[in-house]
XYZ file of C-alpha atoms in Angstrom:
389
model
C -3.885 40.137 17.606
C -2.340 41.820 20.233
C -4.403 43.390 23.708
C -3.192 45.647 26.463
C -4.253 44.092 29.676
C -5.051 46.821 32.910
C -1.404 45.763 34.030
C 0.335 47.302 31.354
C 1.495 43.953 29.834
C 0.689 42.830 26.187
C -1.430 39.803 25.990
C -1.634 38.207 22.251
C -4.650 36.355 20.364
C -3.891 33.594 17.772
C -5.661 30.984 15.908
C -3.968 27.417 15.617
C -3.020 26.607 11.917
C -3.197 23.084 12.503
C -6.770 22.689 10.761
C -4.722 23.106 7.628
C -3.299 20.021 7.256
C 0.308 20.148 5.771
C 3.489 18.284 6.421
C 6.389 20.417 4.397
C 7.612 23.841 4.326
C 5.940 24.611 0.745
C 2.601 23.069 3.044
C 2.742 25.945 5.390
C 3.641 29.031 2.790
C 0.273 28.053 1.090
C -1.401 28.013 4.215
C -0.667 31.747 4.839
C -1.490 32.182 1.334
C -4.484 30.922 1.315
C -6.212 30.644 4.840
C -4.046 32.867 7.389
C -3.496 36.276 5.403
C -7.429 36.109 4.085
C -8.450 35.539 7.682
C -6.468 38.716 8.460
C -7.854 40.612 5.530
C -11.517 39.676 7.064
C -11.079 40.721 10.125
C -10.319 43.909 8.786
C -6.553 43.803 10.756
C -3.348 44.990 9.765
C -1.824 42.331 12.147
C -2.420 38.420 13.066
C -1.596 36.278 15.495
C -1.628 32.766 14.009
C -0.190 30.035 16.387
C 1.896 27.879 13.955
C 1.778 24.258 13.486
C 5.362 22.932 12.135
C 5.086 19.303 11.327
C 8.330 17.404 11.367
C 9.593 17.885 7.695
C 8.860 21.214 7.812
C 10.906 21.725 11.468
C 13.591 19.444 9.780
C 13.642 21.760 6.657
C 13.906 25.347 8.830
C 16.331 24.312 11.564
C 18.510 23.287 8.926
C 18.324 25.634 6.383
C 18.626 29.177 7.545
C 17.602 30.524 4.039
C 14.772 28.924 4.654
C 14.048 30.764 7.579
C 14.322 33.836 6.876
C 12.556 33.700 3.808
C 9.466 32.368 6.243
C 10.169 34.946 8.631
C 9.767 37.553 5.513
C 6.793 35.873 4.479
C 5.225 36.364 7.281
C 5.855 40.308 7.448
C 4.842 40.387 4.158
C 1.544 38.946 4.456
C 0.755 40.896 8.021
C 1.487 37.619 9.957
C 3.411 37.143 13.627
C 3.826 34.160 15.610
C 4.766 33.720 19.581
C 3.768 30.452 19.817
C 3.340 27.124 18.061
C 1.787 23.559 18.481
C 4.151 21.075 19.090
C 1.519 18.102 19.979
C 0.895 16.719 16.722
C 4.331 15.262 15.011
C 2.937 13.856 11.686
C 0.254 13.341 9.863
C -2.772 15.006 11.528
C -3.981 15.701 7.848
C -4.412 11.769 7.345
C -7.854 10.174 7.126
C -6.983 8.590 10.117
C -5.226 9.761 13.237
C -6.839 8.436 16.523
C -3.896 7.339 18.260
C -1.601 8.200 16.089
C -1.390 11.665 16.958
C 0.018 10.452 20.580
C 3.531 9.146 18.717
C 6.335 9.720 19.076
C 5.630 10.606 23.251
C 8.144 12.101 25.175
C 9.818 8.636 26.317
C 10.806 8.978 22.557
C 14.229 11.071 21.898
C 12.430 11.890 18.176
C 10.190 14.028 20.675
C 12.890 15.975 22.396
C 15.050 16.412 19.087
C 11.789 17.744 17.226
C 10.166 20.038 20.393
C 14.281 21.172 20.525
C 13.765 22.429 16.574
C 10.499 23.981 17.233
C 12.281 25.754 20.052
C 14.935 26.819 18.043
C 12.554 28.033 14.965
C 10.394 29.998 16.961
C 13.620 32.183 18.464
C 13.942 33.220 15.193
C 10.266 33.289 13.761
C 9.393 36.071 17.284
C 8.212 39.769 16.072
C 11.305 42.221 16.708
C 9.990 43.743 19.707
C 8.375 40.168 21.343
C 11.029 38.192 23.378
C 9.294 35.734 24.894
C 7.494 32.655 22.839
C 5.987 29.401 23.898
C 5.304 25.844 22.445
C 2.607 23.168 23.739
C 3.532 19.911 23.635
C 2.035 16.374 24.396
C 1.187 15.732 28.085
C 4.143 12.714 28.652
C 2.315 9.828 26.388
C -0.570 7.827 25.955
C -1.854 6.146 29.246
C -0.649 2.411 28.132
C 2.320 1.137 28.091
C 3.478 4.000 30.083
C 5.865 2.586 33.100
C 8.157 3.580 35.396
C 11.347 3.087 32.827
C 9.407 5.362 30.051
C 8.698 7.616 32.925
C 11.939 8.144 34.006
C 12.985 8.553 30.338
C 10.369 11.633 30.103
C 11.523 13.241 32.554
C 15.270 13.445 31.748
C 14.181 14.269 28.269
C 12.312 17.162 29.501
C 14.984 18.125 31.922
C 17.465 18.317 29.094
C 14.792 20.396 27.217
C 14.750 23.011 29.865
C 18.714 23.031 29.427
C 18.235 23.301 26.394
C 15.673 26.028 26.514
C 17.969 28.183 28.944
C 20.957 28.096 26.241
C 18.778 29.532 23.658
C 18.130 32.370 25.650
C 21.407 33.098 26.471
C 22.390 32.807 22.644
C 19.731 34.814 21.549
C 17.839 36.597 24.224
C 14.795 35.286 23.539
C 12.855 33.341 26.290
C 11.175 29.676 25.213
C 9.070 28.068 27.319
C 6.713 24.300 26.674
C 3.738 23.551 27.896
C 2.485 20.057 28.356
C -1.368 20.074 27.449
C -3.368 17.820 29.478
C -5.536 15.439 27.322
C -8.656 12.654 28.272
C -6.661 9.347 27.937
C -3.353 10.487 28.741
C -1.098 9.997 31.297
C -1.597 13.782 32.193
C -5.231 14.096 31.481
C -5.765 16.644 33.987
C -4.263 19.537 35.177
C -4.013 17.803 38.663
C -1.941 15.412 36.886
C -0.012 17.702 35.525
C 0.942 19.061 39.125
C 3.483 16.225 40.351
C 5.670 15.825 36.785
C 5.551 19.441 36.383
C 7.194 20.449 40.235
C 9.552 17.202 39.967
C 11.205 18.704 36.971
C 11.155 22.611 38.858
C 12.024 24.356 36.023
C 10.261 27.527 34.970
C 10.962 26.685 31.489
C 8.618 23.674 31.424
C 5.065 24.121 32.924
C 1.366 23.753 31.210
C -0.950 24.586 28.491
C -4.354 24.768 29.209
C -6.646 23.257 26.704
C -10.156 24.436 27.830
C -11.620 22.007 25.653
C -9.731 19.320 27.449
C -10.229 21.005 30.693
C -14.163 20.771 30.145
C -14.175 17.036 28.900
C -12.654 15.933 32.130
C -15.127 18.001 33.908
C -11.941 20.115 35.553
C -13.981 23.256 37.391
C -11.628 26.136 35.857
C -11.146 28.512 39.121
C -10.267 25.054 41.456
C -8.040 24.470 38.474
C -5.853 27.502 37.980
C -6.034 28.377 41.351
C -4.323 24.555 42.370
C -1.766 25.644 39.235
C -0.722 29.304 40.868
C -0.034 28.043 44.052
C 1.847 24.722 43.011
C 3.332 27.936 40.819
C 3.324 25.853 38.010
C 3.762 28.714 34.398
C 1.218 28.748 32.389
C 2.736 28.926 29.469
C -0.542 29.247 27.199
C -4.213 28.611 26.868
C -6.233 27.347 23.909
C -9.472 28.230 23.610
C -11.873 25.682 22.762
C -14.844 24.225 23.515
C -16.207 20.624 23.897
C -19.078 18.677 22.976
C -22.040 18.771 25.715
C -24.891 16.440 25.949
C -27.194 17.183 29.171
C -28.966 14.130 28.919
C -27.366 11.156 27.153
C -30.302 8.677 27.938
C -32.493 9.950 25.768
C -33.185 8.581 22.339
C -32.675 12.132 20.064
C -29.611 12.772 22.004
C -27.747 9.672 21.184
C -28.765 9.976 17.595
C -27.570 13.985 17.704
C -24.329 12.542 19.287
C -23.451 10.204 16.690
C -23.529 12.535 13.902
C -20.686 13.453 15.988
C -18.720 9.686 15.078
C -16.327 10.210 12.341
C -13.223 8.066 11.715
C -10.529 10.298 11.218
C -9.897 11.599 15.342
C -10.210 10.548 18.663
C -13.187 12.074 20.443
C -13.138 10.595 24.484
C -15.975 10.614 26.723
C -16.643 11.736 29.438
C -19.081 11.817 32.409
C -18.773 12.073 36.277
C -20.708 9.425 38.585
C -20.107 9.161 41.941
C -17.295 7.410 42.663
C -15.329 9.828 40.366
C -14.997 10.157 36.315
C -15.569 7.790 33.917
C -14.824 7.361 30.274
C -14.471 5.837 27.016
C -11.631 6.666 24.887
C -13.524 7.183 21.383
C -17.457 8.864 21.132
C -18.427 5.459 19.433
C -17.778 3.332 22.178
C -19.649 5.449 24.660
C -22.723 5.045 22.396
C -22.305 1.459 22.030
C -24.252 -1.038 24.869
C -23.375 0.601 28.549
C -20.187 1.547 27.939
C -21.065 4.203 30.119
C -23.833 5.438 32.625
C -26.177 7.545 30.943
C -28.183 9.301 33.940
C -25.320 12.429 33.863
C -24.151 14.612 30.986
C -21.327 13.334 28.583
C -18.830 15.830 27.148
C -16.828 14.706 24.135
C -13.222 15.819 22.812
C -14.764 17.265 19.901
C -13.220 20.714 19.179
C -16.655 22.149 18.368
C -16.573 26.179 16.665
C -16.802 28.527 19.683
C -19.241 31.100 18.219
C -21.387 28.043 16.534
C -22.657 25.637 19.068
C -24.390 22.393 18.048
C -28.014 22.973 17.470
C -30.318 21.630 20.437
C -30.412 18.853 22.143
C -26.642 19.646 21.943
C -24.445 22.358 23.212
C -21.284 23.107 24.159
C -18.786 24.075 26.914
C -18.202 27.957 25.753
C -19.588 28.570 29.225
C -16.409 26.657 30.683
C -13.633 28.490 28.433
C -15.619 31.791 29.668
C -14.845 30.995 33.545
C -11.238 29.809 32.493
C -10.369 33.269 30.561
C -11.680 35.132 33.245
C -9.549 33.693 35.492
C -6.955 33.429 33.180
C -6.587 37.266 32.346
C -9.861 39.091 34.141
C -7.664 39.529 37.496
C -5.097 41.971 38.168
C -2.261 40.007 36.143
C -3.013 37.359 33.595
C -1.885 34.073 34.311
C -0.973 33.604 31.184
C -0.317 36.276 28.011
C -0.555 33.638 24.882
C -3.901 32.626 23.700
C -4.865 30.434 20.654
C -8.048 29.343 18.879
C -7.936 25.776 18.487
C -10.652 24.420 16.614
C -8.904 21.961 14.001
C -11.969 19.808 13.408
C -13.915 22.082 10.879
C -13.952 19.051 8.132
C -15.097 16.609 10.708
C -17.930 17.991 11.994
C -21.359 16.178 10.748
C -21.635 17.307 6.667
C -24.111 19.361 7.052
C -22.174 21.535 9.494
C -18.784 21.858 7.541
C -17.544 24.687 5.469
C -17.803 23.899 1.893
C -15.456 26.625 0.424
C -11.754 28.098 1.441
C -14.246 31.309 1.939
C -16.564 29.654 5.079
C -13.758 28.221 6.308
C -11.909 32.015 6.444
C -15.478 33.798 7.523
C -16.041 30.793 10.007
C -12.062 31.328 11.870
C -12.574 34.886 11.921
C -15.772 34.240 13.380
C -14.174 32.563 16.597
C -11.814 34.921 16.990
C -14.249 37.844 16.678
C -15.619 35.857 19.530
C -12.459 35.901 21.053
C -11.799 39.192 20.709
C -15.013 40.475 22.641
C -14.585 38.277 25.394
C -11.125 39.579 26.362
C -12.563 43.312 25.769
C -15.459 42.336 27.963
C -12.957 41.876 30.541
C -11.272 44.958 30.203
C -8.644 44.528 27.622
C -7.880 46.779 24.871
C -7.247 45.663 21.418
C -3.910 47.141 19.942
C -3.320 48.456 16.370
């Protein structure tokens, strides 16, 4: 979905296909079969944005097979389909029945991270609408908090330095400008975008800057305007936003709201917690341990990492942090220029919310996307944007 903003530029609306698990090329034809063109047809569009998640056999089986591109690239067309951007944080597996941690491998200390963030690079070049030159990929935010030193460090950094060579020899082979966004994440060595400020300005490249997760933003109790306004003037890019909200529980002490909260405990991802206290944030790394003994202190709100559906919040004594991705967007394309023109849907935890809450047919799942991004849709026209053919 594409909008014109005030400024004259084009801003563009996707959803995230990475709540379809699959792992090959065949995997992701069947998704736009199945889920991405029906979520078009719904919304009654002749065009969608769908933010493409490219596992590594699938990367693997494009960048080496031009065929095979193309013939994805036609697909696309066919079925009313465009991509500008894809997620490059998950590597493998994020359909198993168990990812926690996982999901955090290979980091970018790794060279399997570089070679497979290079692919995506090199995919999406080819994969951009005719008249769309620039594209962007997020990415993991450096690694996992342990076992993170100053050797690994030093290894990220020249990794991503040679990315951003990398990235600047693509567009002078095909004129089409790449850029990667690390996405800060609770847990992570960048799990703010404060964090993200002294990596990002030590590597000074305009090709390599941030994606902002507002579900991530909210769990870490980041205030959005302090937030992109520290971002601008470090002029870090903002290379996208995904638009998501977290899991909010105003008052964790009591009885019904732990029990609420741990219909929220499921096995297959990680969920941190989060609350503030006064000495600064504090946190748990899954939901489970934060409702076990005193993990953590209980007299201020949690938020979880729980990807909960924007237009759907959890029924009371729960909520969720829609109010936060509101004050992000509108800083994030409500001013005079947006900070940022690529803007994905991420809620990939549809079949992990509590049973009673999941879609139970391919159809809810379709009505429940184009939902969200109806949602979407008249927030950015609430701010003055108009929605393009």
């Amino acid at each position: 979905m594409r909008f014109r903003h005030p400024d004259g530029s084009t801003v563009h609306l996707a959803y995230c296909t990475n709540v379809h698990p699959a792992e090959t090329l065949d995997g992701v034809l069947a998704q736009l079969r199945d889920h991405c063109e029906p979520v078009r047809r719904r919304l009654g569009r002749d065009r969608l944005g769908i933010g493409l998640w490219l596992a590594k056999d699938a990367a693997h089986a494009l960048v080496t097979d031009p065929s095979a591109l193309r013939a994805l690239r036609t697909e696309l067309d066919r079925r009313g389909l465009e991509v500008v951007t894809l997620n490059g944080f998950p590597y493998e597996g994020f359909g198993a029945e168990e990812v926690k941690y996982r999901v955090y491998r290979p980091d970018w200390a790794d060279p399997e991270r570089l070679a497979h963030t290079t692919a995506l690079a090199r995919v999406l070049a080819q994969l951009l609408p005719d008249d769309i030159t620039e594209g962007s990929v997020s990415t993991l935010p450096l690694a996992w908090r342990t076992a993170y030193d100053d050797d690994r460090a030093a290894r990220a950094r020249a990794a991503l330095t040679t990315l951003a060579e990398r990235l600047d020899a693509l567009h002078e082979l095909t004129g089409r400008s790449l850029r990667v966004g690390l996405e800060p994440e609770p847990g992570c060595t960048v799990e703010t975008t404060a964090d993200a400020l002294a990596p990002l300005t030590a590597i000074g490249h305009d090709r390599i800057g941030i994606c902002v997760d507002t579900c991530h933003l909210a769990t870490s109790f980041e205030d959005p305007h302090t937030a992109l306004d520290a971002l601008t003037e470090a002029r870090v890019p903002i290379v996208k936003s995904q638009l998501s909200a977290a899991l909010h529980a105003e008052h964790p002490r009591l009885p019904e709201v732990r029990a609420a909260l741990a219909a929220f405990d499921e096995p297959r991802l990680l969920h941190q917690t989060r609350t503030t206290t006064a000495t600064g944030l504090r946190g748990t790394d899954d939901l489970g341990e934060a409702l076990t003994g005193d993990a953590l202190p209980d007299t201020t709100p949690w938020r979880a990492h729980f990807h909960v559906p924007l237009h759907a919040p959890p029924a009371a004594p729960l909520t969720s942090t829609l109010p936060v991705l509101k004050a992000a967007l509108t800083r994030l394309v409500g001013g005079p220029h947006p900070l940022t023109r690529h803007l994905e849907v991420e809620t990939y935890t549809w079949q992990a919310l509590p049973p009673e809450l999941r879609p139970r047919t391919r159809a809810q799942l379709v009505d429940g996307i184009a939902a969200e991004l109806t949602l979407a849709r008249d927030l950015l026209t609430d701010l003055g944007l108009k929605e393009l053919p």
